Amino acid sequence: MTCFLIGADNNLLESIEAYLQANFFYIKVIEKLNSHSQSEKMLQKITPDLVLIDIVIGIEIPTSFLKKIKKSAIDTIAIIPNNDDIINLLEKHGITYVIKPIDFTELRIAINKSYIGISKEKELEQILKRIKSTTPKKRIAIPQEKQIQMIAVKDILYIEADINYCQIYIIDQKSICVSKTLKTFEQQLTNNPEFYRIHQSYLININYINKILKAKLPQVVMTNGDILTISRSKKTDFLKSILV
């Protein structure tokens, strides 16, 4: 679990870092920051799991900064003086706090609770990634000169390679030329079983095959009348997949 320490009191930050190193093997302090502006810049570059921030009376903390921390880090724990205004502000933003002087038992409880929450969030994130990586795509993004066009996968008849470009043939539409390789589309559509690469130049949607012409090198006739050759290396596997 990665951690930022933020605050103007270097001695306090160092004592907290020493406590973390001695008691939490799973926490790695990756930054110690002394100002809000410095912290904001760093949060734009790195997203820590946890932020521990020391808040001092008389040093205003902009609401925008608290929102930035809340948005950037998975969780935040504030070290604060016993001050009603600060407590109300943090409670408004749903930020956990430990009152100074630090009771390290309270800090341990807060960190353990944070660790459990972060672990659950990361686990959920991994589950969602796995689901996303195995779910067939319904649409793909096609970058054009002045726009990004979204195309329904079910409407694609086939994609033809032309060196580092591809021509995408779509039902009832003109074909679209895009600066992507056929391998890129093959990887994008790897979870869409209706797409089959029959040749180094063709990735076809088998739902739009009208017929297959038997020959030494068979050909597929697509529903739009286009005739595409099946390569020798793909012939056996493709015909097996069609005939099953």
Coordinates of C-alpha atoms in Angstrom, one line a residue, residues 62-223:
P62 CA -8.8 25.0 0.7
T63 CA -11.9 22.8 0.1
S64 CA -10.7 22.2 -3.4
F65 CA -7.5 20.7 -2.0
L66 CA -9.5 18.3 0.2
K67 CA -11.6 17.3 -2.8
K68 CA -8.4 16.7 -4.8
I69 CA -7.0 14.4 -2.1
K70 CA -10.3 12.6 -1.8
K71 CA -10.5 12.1 -5.6
S72 CA -6.8 11.1 -6.1
A73 CA -6.2 8.8 -3.2
I74 CA -8.3 5.7 -2.3
D75 CA -8.3 6.8 1.4
T76 CA -7.2 9.7 3.6
I77 CA -6.4 10.0 7.3
A78 CA -6.0 13.5 8.8
I79 CA -3.9 14.3 11.9
I80 CA -5.7 17.3 13.5
P81 CA -5.8 19.5 16.6
N82 CA -9.0 19.2 18.7
N83 CA -10.9 21.9 16.8
D84 CA -14.6 21.8 16.1
D85 CA -14.3 23.8 12.8
I86 CA -11.7 21.4 11.4
I87 CA -13.6 18.3 12.7
N88 CA -16.8 19.6 11.0
L89 CA -15.0 20.3 7.7
L90 CA -13.5 16.8 7.6
E91 CA -16.7 15.1 8.6
K92 CA -18.4 17.0 5.8
H93 CA -16.0 15.5 3.3
G94 CA -16.0 12.0 4.9
I95 CA -12.4 12.1 5.9
T96 CA -11.1 10.0 8.8
Y97 CA -9.2 11.9 11.5
V98 CA -7.0 11.3 14.5
I99 CA -6.7 14.1 17.1
K100 CA -3.3 15.4 18.3
P101 CA -1.3 14.6 20.3
I102 CA -1.3 11.3 18.3
D103 CA -2.7 8.3 20.1
F104 CA -0.9 5.6 18.1
T105 CA -3.4 3.0 19.1
E106 CA -6.1 5.2 17.4
L107 CA -3.8 5.7 14.4
R108 CA -3.3 1.9 14.1
I109 CA -7.1 1.3 14.2
A110 CA -7.6 4.0 11.5
I111 CA -4.9 2.6 9.3
N112 CA -6.1 -1.0 9.6
K113 CA -9.6 0.1 8.8
S114 CA -8.3 2.0 5.8
Y115 CA -6.2 -1.1 4.7
I116 CA -9.3 -3.3 4.7
G117 CA -11.3 -0.8 2.7
I118 CA -8.5 -0.3 0.2
S119 CA -8.0 -4.1 -0.2
K120 CA -11.7 -4.6 -0.9
E121 CA -11.7 -1.7 -3.4
K122 CA -8.7 -3.1 -5.2
E123 CA -10.2 -6.6 -5.2
L124 CA -13.4 -5.2 -6.7
E125 CA -11.3 -3.3 -9.3
Q126 CA -9.5 -6.5 -10.3
I127 CA -12.8 -8.4 -10.6
L128 CA -14.3 -5.6 -12.8
K129 CA -11.1 -5.7 -15.0
R130 CA -11.4 -9.4 -15.5
I131 CA -15.1 -9.1 -16.4
K132 CA -14.3 -6.3 -18.8
S133 CA -11.4 -8.2 -20.4
T134 CA -13.5 -11.3 -21.1
T135 CA -16.8 -9.5 -22.1
P136 CA -17.4 -9.3 -25.9
K137 CA -17.3 -5.8 -27.2
K138 CA -20.5 -4.2 -28.4
R139 CA -18.9 -1.1 -29.9
I140 CA -15.4 -0.1 -31.0
A141 CA -13.9 3.4 -31.3
I142 CA -12.6 4.5 -34.8
P143 CA -10.4 7.6 -34.7
Q144 CA -10.9 9.9 -37.7
E145 CA -9.3 13.2 -38.6
K146 CA -11.9 15.4 -36.8
Q147 CA -13.8 12.9 -34.7
I148 CA -13.9 9.5 -33.0
Q149 CA -16.6 7.4 -34.6
M150 CA -18.3 4.7 -32.5
I151 CA -19.3 1.6 -34.5
A152 CA -21.5 -1.3 -33.4
V153 CA -19.5 -4.5 -33.7
K154 CA -22.6 -6.4 -34.9
D155 CA -22.7 -4.1 -38.0
I156 CA -19.1 -4.9 -39.2
L157 CA -19.0 -7.3 -42.1
Y158 CA -15.2 -7.5 -42.3
I159 CA -12.0 -5.6 -41.8
E160 CA -9.3 -5.6 -44.5
A161 CA -5.6 -4.9 -43.9
D162 CA -3.6 -2.5 -46.0
I163 CA -0.1 -2.4 -44.5
N164 CA -0.6 -0.1 -41.4
Y165 CA -4.1 0.9 -42.4
C166 CA -7.4 -0.9 -42.3
Q167 CA -10.6 -0.7 -44.3
I168 CA -13.7 -1.4 -42.2
Y169 CA -16.7 -2.6 -44.2
I170 CA -20.0 -1.9 -42.5
I171 CA -23.6 -2.9 -43.3
D172 CA -25.4 -0.4 -45.5
Q173 CA -22.5 2.2 -45.1
K174 CA -19.4 3.2 -47.0
S175 CA -16.2 1.6 -45.7
I176 CA -14.1 3.5 -43.3
C177 CA -10.3 3.8 -43.5
V178 CA -8.4 3.9 -40.2
S179 CA -4.8 4.1 -39.3
K180 CA -4.6 0.9 -37.3
T181 CA -3.2 -2.6 -38.0
L182 CA -5.4 -5.6 -38.4
K183 CA -3.7 -7.2 -35.4
T184 CA -5.0 -4.3 -33.3
F185 CA -8.6 -5.1 -34.3
E186 CA -8.0 -8.8 -33.8
Q187 CA -6.9 -8.2 -30.2
Q188 CA -9.8 -5.8 -29.6
L189 CA -12.3 -8.4 -30.8
T190 CA -10.6 -11.4 -29.2
N191 CA -13.7 -12.0 -27.0
N192 CA -16.1 -11.8 -30.0
P193 CA -16.3 -15.3 -31.3
E194 CA -18.1 -14.2 -34.5
F195 CA -14.9 -12.7 -35.7
Y196 CA -12.3 -14.9 -37.4
R197 CA -9.1 -14.0 -39.2
I198 CA -9.2 -16.1 -42.4
H199 CA -6.2 -14.5 -43.9
Q200 CA -3.4 -12.1 -43.1
S201 CA -5.5 -9.4 -44.8
Y202 CA -9.0 -10.3 -43.6
L203 CA -10.8 -10.4 -40.3
I204 CA -14.4 -11.3 -41.0
N205 CA -17.7 -11.5 -39.2
I206 CA -18.9 -15.1 -39.9
N207 CA -22.5 -14.0 -39.4
Y208 CA -22.2 -12.3 -42.7
I209 CA -20.9 -15.2 -44.8
N210 CA -23.3 -16.0 -47.6
K211 CA -21.5 -19.0 -48.9
I212 CA -18.1 -20.7 -49.1
L213 CA -16.6 -21.6 -52.4
K214 CA -14.7 -24.9 -52.3
A215 CA -11.3 -24.8 -54.0
K216 CA -7.7 -25.5 -53.3
L217 CA -7.8 -22.1 -51.6
P218 CA -11.5 -21.7 -50.5
Q219 CA -13.2 -18.3 -50.6
V220 CA -16.0 -16.8 -48.6
V221 CA -18.7 -14.8 -50.3
M222 CA -19.9 -12.1 -47.9
T223 CA -23.6 -10.9 -47.9

